[in-house]
Amino acid sequence: TTAHTEEVTYSHAERLIVSTVPVRFERPGSANGSANALEYSIEHGLLKLTGTVKIHTTRNVDLESAVVVFQEKEKWVHASGGVLLKSPTGWIRGMQAHAELLAESYKPTKVIVDGEVSSEAASDRSKENWKLDTGWLQVMLSSSGVVQNLAARKNVTLRQQAADGNRVLSGAEMDAAFDTHGKADLVETRGGAQMT
């Protein structure tokens, strides 16, 4: 990872690199972005970005948040202070997010978004548009980035707009399974489930 900034402080005793002024960074073949400040612990492999954090990945996924912490050795990333994840087919917004990453590529395998979660996804192939509102969301992804299953908890509302009509499904909990192309195969709702 390469970072560009106007000022850096290095503590040899703590093995800590700190920049309290705006920084641009790049990880070739993976991501690039910017933040208002950076802190990197060499010993622990912990990178903390603060301020207006914006990250763009080579898979056309964008992350915006107030704070992003990346743990290189344990393969996870955590964002807080308001999170927006955008892709070419949709977006997810929440108060915080946590992702577990693959060892070599750092691609996410499990993403959890918590706190006032809202999302929208569209499919050009099936001409469907999905909107989801919930308190907590977990998405499991294949190594190629295709959604495999989804779990939503805390007052879930799912709206589907399709060529054959609109549907609204709601309940306390919801689980969904997807086919190999990322299209919903099965949606199950529990706890006061309703469908319109």
Coordinates of N, CA and C in Angstrom, one line a residue:
T1 N 0.8 -1.2 0.0 CA 0.0 0.0 0.0 C 0.9 1.2 0.0
T2 N 0.6 2.2 -0.9 CA 1.3 3.4 -1.0 C 0.4 4.6 -0.5
A3 N 0.9 5.4 0.3 CA 0.1 6.6 0.8 C 0.9 7.9 0.5
H4 N 0.2 8.9 0.1 CA 0.7 10.2 -0.2 C 0.1 11.3 0.7
T5 N 0.9 12.0 1.4 CA 0.4 13.0 2.3 C 1.5 14.1 2.5
E6 N 1.1 15.2 3.2 CA 2.1 16.3 3.3 C 2.9 16.2 4.6
E7 N 2.5 15.4 5.6 CA 3.2 15.3 6.9 C 3.0 14.0 7.5
V8 N 4.1 13.4 8.0 CA 4.0 12.1 8.7 C 4.9 12.1 9.9
T9 N 4.4 11.4 11.0 CA 5.1 11.2 12.2 C 5.3 9.7 12.4
Y10 N 6.6 9.3 12.7 CA 6.9 7.9 12.9 C 7.4 7.7 14.3
S11 N 6.8 6.8 15.1 CA 7.3 6.5 16.4 C 8.0 5.1 16.4
H12 N 9.3 5.1 16.5 CA 10.0 3.8 16.4 C 9.6 2.9 17.6
A13 N 9.5 3.5 18.8 CA 9.1 2.7 20.0 C 7.8 2.0 19.9
E14 N 6.8 2.7 19.3 CA 5.5 2.1 19.1 C 5.3 1.5 17.8
R15 N 6.3 1.7 16.9 CA 6.2 1.2 15.5 C 4.9 1.7 14.8
L16 N 4.7 3.0 14.9 CA 3.4 3.6 14.5 C 3.7 4.8 13.6
I17 N 3.0 4.7 12.4 CA 3.0 5.8 11.4 C 1.7 6.6 11.5
V18 N 1.8 7.9 11.7 CA 0.6 8.8 11.8 C 0.7 10.0 10.9
S19 N -0.4 10.3 10.2 CA -0.5 11.5 9.4 C -1.9 12.1 9.8
T20 N -1.8 13.4 10.3 CA -3.0 14.0 10.7 C -3.6 15.0 9.7
V21 N -3.0 14.9 8.5 CA -3.5 15.8 7.4 C -4.0 14.9 6.3
P22 N -4.7 15.4 5.3 CA -5.3 14.6 4.3 C -4.3 13.7 3.6
V23 N -4.8 12.5 3.3 CA -3.9 11.4 2.7 C -4.6 10.8 1.5
R24 N -3.9 10.4 0.5 CA -4.4 9.6 -0.6 C -3.6 8.3 -0.5
F25 N -4.3 7.2 -0.9 CA -3.6 5.9 -0.8 C -4.0 5.0 -1.9
E26 N -3.1 4.0 -2.2 CA -3.4 3.1 -3.3 C -2.8 1.7 -2.9
R27 N -3.6 0.7 -3.2 CA -3.2 -0.7 -3.1 C -3.3 -1.3 -4.5
P28 N -2.2 -1.4 -5.2 CA -2.3 -1.9 -6.6 C -3.1 -3.2 -6.8
G29 N -4.0 -3.1 -7.8 CA -4.8 -4.3 -8.0 C -5.9 -4.5 -7.0
S30 N -6.1 -3.6 -6.1 CA -7.1 -3.8 -5.1 C -8.0 -2.6 -4.9
A31 N -7.4 -1.4 -4.4 CA -8.2 -0.3 -4.1 C -7.4 1.0 -4.0
N32 N -8.1 2.1 -4.1 CA -7.5 3.4 -3.9 C -8.5 4.3 -3.2
G33 N -8.0 5.4 -2.6 CA -8.9 6.3 -1.9 C -8.3 7.4 -1.2
S34 N -9.0 8.1 -0.2 CA -8.6 9.2 0.5 C -9.2 9.3 1.9
A35 N -8.5 10.0 2.8 CA -9.1 10.2 4.1 C -8.4 11.5 4.7
N36 N -9.0 12.0 5.8 CA -8.4 13.2 6.4 C -7.2 12.9 7.3
A37 N -7.1 11.6 7.8 CA -6.0 11.2 8.6 C -5.8 9.7 8.5
L38 N -4.5 9.3 8.9 CA -4.1 7.9 8.8 C -3.3 7.5 10.0
E39 N -3.5 6.3 10.5 CA -2.7 5.8 11.5 C -2.4 4.3 11.2
Y40 N -1.1 3.9 11.1 CA -0.8 2.5 10.8 C 0.2 1.9 11.8
S41 N -0.3 0.8 12.4 CA 0.6 0.1 13.3 C 1.3 -1.0 12.6
I42 N 2.6 -0.9 12.4 CA 3.4 -1.9 11.7 C 3.4 -3.2 12.4
E43 N 3.5 -3.2 13.7 CA 3.5 -4.4 14.5 C 2.2 -5.3 14.4
H44 N 1.1 -4.6 14.4 CA -0.2 -5.3 14.4 C -0.9 -5.4 13.0
G45 N -0.3 -4.7 12.0 CA -0.9 -4.7 10.7 C -2.3 -4.0 10.7
L46 N -2.4 -3.0 11.5 CA -3.7 -2.3 11.7 C -3.7 -0.9 11.1
L47 N -4.5 -0.7 10.1 CA -4.6 0.6 9.4 C -5.9 1.3 9.8
K48 N -5.8 2.5 10.3 CA -7.0 3.3 10.7 C -7.1 4.5 9.9
L49 N -8.2 4.7 9.1 CA -8.4 5.9 8.3 C -9.6 6.7 9.0
T50 N -9.4 8.0 9.1 CA -10.5 8.8 9.8 C -10.8 10.0 8.9
G51 N -11.9 10.7 9.3 CA -12.3 11.8 8.5 C -13.3 11.4 7.4
T52 N -13.3 12.1 6.3 CA -14.1 11.7 5.2 C -13.4 10.6 4.4
V53 N -13.7 9.4 4.8 CA -13.0 8.3 4.1 C -13.7 7.8 2.9
K54 N -13.0 7.8 1.8 CA -13.6 7.3 0.5 C -12.6 6.3 -0.1
I55 N -13.2 5.1 -0.4 CA -12.4 4.0 -1.0 C -13.1 3.5 -2.2
H56 N -12.3 3.3 -3.3 CA -12.8 2.7 -4.5 C -12.0 1.5 -4.8
T57 N -12.7 0.3 -5.0 CA -12.0 -0.9 -5.3 C -12.0 -1.2 -6.8
T58 N -11.1 -2.1 -7.2 CA -11.0 -2.5 -8.6 C -12.3 -3.3 -9.0
R59 N -13.1 -3.7 -8.1 CA -14.3 -4.4 -8.5 C -15.5 -3.4 -8.5
N60 N -15.2 -2.1 -8.6 CA -16.2 -1.1 -8.7 C -17.1 -1.0 -7.5
V61 N -16.6 -1.3 -6.4 CA -17.4 -1.1 -5.1 C -16.7 0.1 -4.4
D62 N -17.6 1.0 -4.0 CA -17.1 2.2 -3.3 C -17.6 2.2 -1.8
L63 N -16.7 2.6 -0.9 CA -17.1 2.7 0.5 C -16.8 4.1 1.0
E64 N -17.8 4.7 1.6 CA -17.7 6.0 2.2 C -18.1 5.9 3.7
S65 N -17.3 6.5 4.6 CA -17.5 6.4 6.0 C -16.7 7.4 6.8
A66 N -17.0 7.6 8.1 CA -16.2 8.5 8.9 C -14.9 7.9 9.4
V67 N -15.0 6.5 9.7 CA -13.9 5.8 10.2 C -13.8 4.4 9.5
V68 N -12.6 4.0 9.0 CA -12.4 2.7 8.5 C -11.2 2.1 9.1
V69 N -11.3 0.9 9.7 CA -10.2 0.2 10.3 C -10.0 -1.1 9.5
F70 N -8.7 -1.3 9.0 CA -8.4 -2.5 8.2 C -7.4 -3.3 9.0
Q71 N -7.7 -4.6 9.3 CA -6.7 -5.4 10.0 C -6.2 -6.4 9.0
E72 N -5.0 -6.1 8.5 CA -4.3 -6.9 7.5 C -4.0 -8.3 7.9
K73 N -3.6 -8.6 9.1 CA -3.2 -9.9 9.6 C -4.4 -10.8 9.8
E74 N -5.5 -10.2 10.4 CA -6.6 -11.0 10.7 C -7.7 -11.0 9.6
K75 N -7.4 -10.3 8.5 CA -8.3 -10.2 7.3 C -9.7 -9.8 7.6
W76 N -9.8 -8.5 8.2 CA -11.1 -7.9 8.3 C -11.1 -6.4 8.2
V77 N -12.2 -5.8 7.9 CA -12.3 -4.4 7.8 C -13.6 -3.9 8.5
H78 N -13.5 -2.8 9.3 CA -14.7 -2.3 10.0 C -14.8 -0.8 9.7
A79 N -16.1 -0.4 9.4 CA -16.4 1.0 9.1 C -17.4 1.5 10.1
S80 N -17.3 2.7 10.5 CA -18.3 3.3 11.5 C -18.5 4.8 11.2
G81 N -19.5 5.3 11.9 CA -19.8 6.7 11.8 C -20.6 7.0 10.6
G82 N -21.5 6.1 10.2 CA -22.3 6.3 8.9 C -21.5 5.6 7.8
V83 N -22.1 4.6 7.1 CA -21.5 3.8 6.1 C -22.3 3.8 4.9
L84 N -21.7 4.0 3.7 CA -22.4 3.8 2.4 C -21.5 2.9 1.5
L85 N -22.1 1.8 1.1 CA -21.4 0.9 0.2 C -22.2 0.9 -1.1
K86 N -21.5 1.2 -2.2 CA -22.1 1.3 -3.6 C -21.4 0.4 -4.5
S87 N -22.3 -0.2 -5.4 CA -21.8 -1.1 -6.5 C -22.5 -0.7 -7.7
P88 N -22.1 -1.2 -8.9 CA -22.9 -0.9 -10.1 C -24.3 -1.3 -10.1
T89 N -24.7 -2.3 -9.2 CA -26.1 -2.8 -9.2 C -26.9 -2.3 -8.0
G90 N -26.3 -1.6 -7.1 CA -27.0 -1.1 -5.9 C -26.2 -0.5 -4.8
W91 N -26.8 -0.3 -3.7 CA -26.1 0.3 -2.5 C -26.7 -0.2 -1.2
I92 N -25.9 0.0 -0.1 CA -26.3 -0.3 1.2 C -25.8 0.8 2.1
R93 N -26.7 1.2 3.0 CA -26.4 2.3 4.0 C -26.7 1.8 5.4
G94 N -25.9 2.2 6.4 CA -26.1 1.8 7.8 C -25.2 2.6 8.7
M95 N -25.3 2.4 10.0 CA -24.5 3.2 10.9 C -23.0 2.6 11.0
Q96 N -22.9 1.2 10.8 CA -21.6 0.6 10.8 C -21.6 -0.6 10.0
A97 N -20.4 -1.1 9.6 CA -20.3 -2.3 8.8 C -19.0 -3.0 9.1
H98 N -19.1 -4.4 9.0 CA -17.9 -5.2 9.3 C -17.8 -6.3 8.2
A99 N -16.6 -6.5 7.6 CA -16.5 -7.5 6.6 C -15.3 -8.4 6.9
E100 N -15.5 -9.7 6.7 CA -14.4 -10.7 6.7 C -13.9 -10.9 5.3
L101 N -12.5 -11.0 5.2 CA -11.9 -10.9 3.9 C -11.2 -12.2 3.5
L102 N -11.1 -12.5 2.2 CA -10.2 -13.7 1.8 C -8.8 -13.3 2.0
A103 N -7.9 -14.3 2.2 CA -6.5 -14.2 2.6 C -5.7 -13.4 1.5
E104 N -5.8 -13.9 0.3 CA -4.9 -13.3 -0.8 C -5.5 -12.1 -1.4
S105 N -6.7 -12.1 -1.8 CA -7.3 -11.1 -2.6 C -8.0 -10.0 -1.7
Y106 N -8.2 -10.2 -0.5 CA -8.9 -9.3 0.4 C -10.4 -9.0 0.0
K107 N -10.9 -9.9 -0.8 CA -12.3 -9.8 -1.2 C -13.2 -10.2 -0.1
P108 N -14.3 -9.5 0.1 CA -15.2 -9.8 1.3 C -15.9 -11.1 1.1
T109 N -16.1 -11.9 2.2 CA -16.8 -13.2 2.1 C -18.1 -13.0 3.0
K110 N -18.0 -12.2 4.0 CA -19.2 -12.0 4.9 C -19.2 -10.5 5.2
V111 N -20.4 -9.8 5.0 CA -20.5 -8.4 5.3 C -21.7 -8.3 6.3
I112 N -21.5 -7.6 7.4 CA -22.6 -7.3 8.3 C -22.7 -5.7 8.4
V113 N -23.9 -5.3 8.2 CA -24.3 -3.8 8.3 C -25.3 -3.7 9.4
D114 N -25.1 -2.7 10.3 CA -25.9 -2.6 11.5 C -26.3 -1.2 11.7
G115 N -27.6 -1.0 12.2 CA -28.1 0.3 12.5 C -28.7 1.0 11.4
E116 N -30.1 1.1 11.4 CA -30.8 1.8 10.4 C -30.4 1.5 9.0
V117 N -30.4 0.2 8.7 CA -29.9 -0.3 7.4 C -31.0 -0.1 6.3
S118 N -30.6 0.5 5.2 CA -31.4 0.5 4.0 C -30.6 0.2 2.8
S119 N -31.2 -0.4 1.8 CA -30.4 -0.8 0.6 C -31.4 -0.9 -0.6
E120 N -30.7 -0.9 -1.8 CA -31.5 -1.0 -3.0 C -30.6 -1.7 -4.0
A121 N -31.2 -2.6 -4.8 CA -30.5 -3.4 -5.8 C -31.4 -3.5 -7.0
A122 N -30.8 -3.4 -8.2 CA -31.5 -3.5 -9.4 C -30.9 -4.6 -10.3
S123 N -31.7 -5.3 -11.1 CA -31.2 -6.3 -12.0 C -31.6 -6.0 -13.4
D124 N -30.6 -5.7 -14.3 CA -30.9 -5.4 -15.7 C -31.5 -6.6 -16.4
R125 N -31.0 -7.8 -16.0 CA -31.4 -9.1 -16.6 C -32.9 -9.4 -16.4
S126 N -33.3 -9.3 -15.1 CA -34.7 -9.6 -14.8 C -35.6 -8.4 -14.7
K127 N -35.0 -7.2 -14.8 CA -35.8 -6.0 -14.7 C -36.5 -5.8 -13.4
E128 N -35.9 -6.3 -12.3 CA -36.4 -6.2 -11.0 C -35.6 -5.2 -10.2
N129 N -36.4 -4.5 -9.2 CA -35.8 -3.6 -8.3 C -36.2 -4.0 -6.9
W130 N -35.2 -4.1 -6.0 CA -35.4 -4.5 -4.6 C -35.0 -3.4 -3.7
K131 N -35.8 -3.1 -2.7 CA -35.5 -2.2 -1.6 C -35.7 -2.9 -0.3
L132 N -34.7 -2.7 0.6 CA -34.7 -3.4 1.9 C -34.4 -2.4 3.0
D133 N -35.3 -2.4 4.1 CA -35.0 -1.6 5.3 C -35.1 -2.6 6.5
T134 N -34.1 -2.5 7.3 CA -34.0 -3.3 8.5 C -33.0 -2.7 9.5
G135 N -32.9 -3.4 10.7 CA -32.0 -2.9 11.7 C -30.6 -3.5 11.6
W136 N -30.6 -4.7 11.0 CA -29.3 -5.5 10.9 C -29.3 -6.4 9.7
L137 N -28.2 -6.4 9.0 CA -28.2 -7.2 7.7 C -26.8 -7.9 7.6
Q138 N -26.9 -9.2 7.2 CA -25.7 -10.0 7.0 C -25.8 -10.6 5.6
V139 N -24.7 -10.4 4.8 CA -24.7 -10.9 3.4 C -23.5 -11.8 3.3
M140 N -23.7 -13.1 2.8 CA -22.6 -14.0 2.5 C -22.3 -14.0 1.0
L141 N -21.0 -13.8 0.6 CA -20.6 -13.7 -0.8 C -19.7 -14.9 -1.2
S142 N -19.8 -15.2 -2.5 CA -18.9 -16.2 -3.0 C -17.6 -15.6 -3.3
S143 N -16.5 -16.4 -3.6 CA -15.2 -15.8 -3.9 C -15.2 -14.9 -5.1
S144 N -16.2 -15.1 -6.0 CA -16.3 -14.2 -7.2 C -17.2 -12.9 -6.9
G145 N -17.7 -12.8 -5.6 CA -18.4 -11.6 -5.3 C -19.9 -11.7 -5.5
V146 N -20.5 -12.9 -5.8 CA -21.9 -13.1 -6.0 C -22.6 -13.4 -4.6
V147 N -23.7 -12.7 -4.4 CA -24.4 -12.9 -3.1 C -25.0 -14.4 -3.1
Q148 N -24.7 -15.1 -2.0 CA -25.1 -16.5 -1.8 C -26.4 -16.5 -0.9
N149 N -26.3 -15.8 0.2 CA -27.5 -15.7 1.1 C -27.5 -14.4 1.9
L150 N -28.6 -14.1 2.4 CA -28.8 -12.8 3.1 C -29.7 -13.1 4.4
A151 N -29.3 -12.5 5.5 CA -30.1 -12.6 6.7 C -30.3 -11.2 7.2
A152 N -31.6 -10.8 7.5 CA -32.0 -9.5 8.0 C -32.8 -9.7 9.3
R153 N -32.5 -8.9 10.3 CA -33.1 -8.9 11.6 C -33.6 -7.5 12.0
K154 N -34.5 -7.5 12.9 CA -35.1 -6.2 13.5 C -35.9 -5.4 12.5
N155 N -37.2 -5.8 12.4 CA -38.2 -5.0 11.6 C -37.8 -4.9 10.2
V156 N -38.0 -6.0 9.4 CA -37.5 -6.1 8.0 C -38.7 -5.7 7.1
T157 N -38.4 -4.9 6.1 CA -39.4 -4.6 5.0 C -38.7 -4.8 3.7
L158 N -39.2 -5.6 2.8 CA -38.6 -5.9 1.5 C -39.6 -5.5 0.5
R159 N -39.2 -4.6 -0.4 CA -40.1 -4.2 -1.5 C -39.5 -4.6 -2.9
Q160 N -40.3 -5.3 -3.6 CA -39.9 -5.8 -5.0 C -40.8 -5.1 -6.0
Q161 N -40.1 -4.5 -7.0 CA -40.8 -3.9 -8.2 C -40.4 -4.7 -9.3
A162 N -41.3 -5.4 -10.0 CA -41.0 -6.3 -11.1 C -42.1 -6.0 -12.2
A163 N -41.8 -6.6 -13.4 CA -42.7 -6.5 -14.5 C -44.1 -7.0 -14.2
D164 N -44.2 -8.1 -13.4 CA -45.5 -8.7 -13.1 C -46.2 -8.1 -11.9
G165 N -45.6 -7.0 -11.4 CA -46.3 -6.3 -10.2 C -45.3 -6.0 -9.1
N166 N -45.8 -5.3 -8.1 CA -45.1 -5.0 -6.9 C -45.4 -5.8 -5.7
R167 N -44.5 -6.2 -4.8 CA -44.7 -6.9 -3.7 C -44.0 -6.3 -2.5
V168 N -44.7 -6.4 -1.3 CA -44.0 -5.9 -0.1 C -44.1 -7.1 0.9
L169 N -43.0 -7.4 1.5 CA -42.9 -8.5 2.4 C -42.2 -8.0 3.7
S170 N -42.8 -8.2 4.9 CA -42.3 -7.6 6.1 C -42.4 -8.6 7.2
G171 N -41.6 -8.5 8.3 CA -41.6 -9.3 9.4 C -40.4 -9.0 10.3
A172 N -40.3 -9.7 11.4 CA -39.3 -9.4 12.4 C -37.9 -9.9 11.8
E173 N -37.9 -11.0 11.1 CA -36.7 -11.6 10.5 C -36.9 -12.1 9.1
M174 N -35.9 -12.1 8.3 CA -35.9 -12.5 7.0 C -34.6 -13.2 6.5
D175 N -34.7 -14.3 5.8 CA -33.6 -15.0 5.2 C -33.9 -15.2 3.7
A176 N -32.8 -15.1 2.9 CA -33.0 -15.3 1.5 C -31.8 -16.0 1.0
A177 N -32.1 -17.0 0.0 CA -31.0 -17.7 -0.7 C -31.0 -17.3 -2.1
F178 N -29.8 -17.3 -2.7 CA -29.7 -16.8 -4.1 C -29.1 -17.9 -5.0
D179 N -29.3 -17.9 -6.3 CA -28.7 -18.8 -7.2 C -27.3 -18.4 -7.6
T180 N -26.6 -19.1 -8.4 CA -25.2 -18.8 -8.8 C -25.0 -17.5 -9.5
H181 N -26.1 -16.9 -10.0 CA -26.0 -15.6 -10.7 C -26.4 -14.4 -9.7
G182 N -26.8 -14.7 -8.5 CA -27.2 -13.7 -7.5 C -28.6 -13.3 -7.6
K183 N -29.5 -14.2 -8.2 CA -30.9 -13.9 -8.2 C -31.6 -14.7 -7.1
A184 N -32.5 -14.0 -6.4 CA -33.2 -14.6 -5.2 C -33.9 -15.9 -5.6
D185 N -33.6 -17.0 -4.9 CA -34.3 -18.2 -5.1 C -35.4 -18.5 -4.1
L186 N -35.2 -18.1 -2.9 CA -36.1 -18.3 -1.8 C -36.0 -17.2 -0.7
V187 N -37.2 -16.7 -0.3 CA -37.2 -15.7 0.7 C -38.1 -16.2 1.8
E188 N -37.6 -16.2 3.1 CA -38.4 -16.7 4.2 C -38.5 -15.6 5.2
T189 N -39.7 -15.3 5.7 CA -39.9 -14.3 6.7 C -40.6 -14.9 7.9
R190 N -40.2 -14.4 9.1 CA -40.7 -14.9 10.4 C -41.1 -13.7 11.3
G191 N -41.9 -14.0 12.3 CA -42.2 -13.0 13.3 C -43.2 -11.9 12.8
G192 N -44.5 -12.2 12.8 CA -45.5 -11.3 12.3 C -45.3 -11.0 10.8
A193 N -45.0 -12.1 10.0 CA -44.8 -12.0 8.6 C -46.1 -11.5 7.8
Q194 N -45.9 -10.6 6.9 CA -47.0 -10.1 6.1 C -46.5 -10.0 4.7
M195 N -47.4 -10.2 3.7 CA -47.1 -10.0 2.3 C -48.2 -9.3 1.6
T196 N -47.9 -8.2 0.9 CA -48.9 -7.5 0.1 C -48.5 -7.6 -1.4

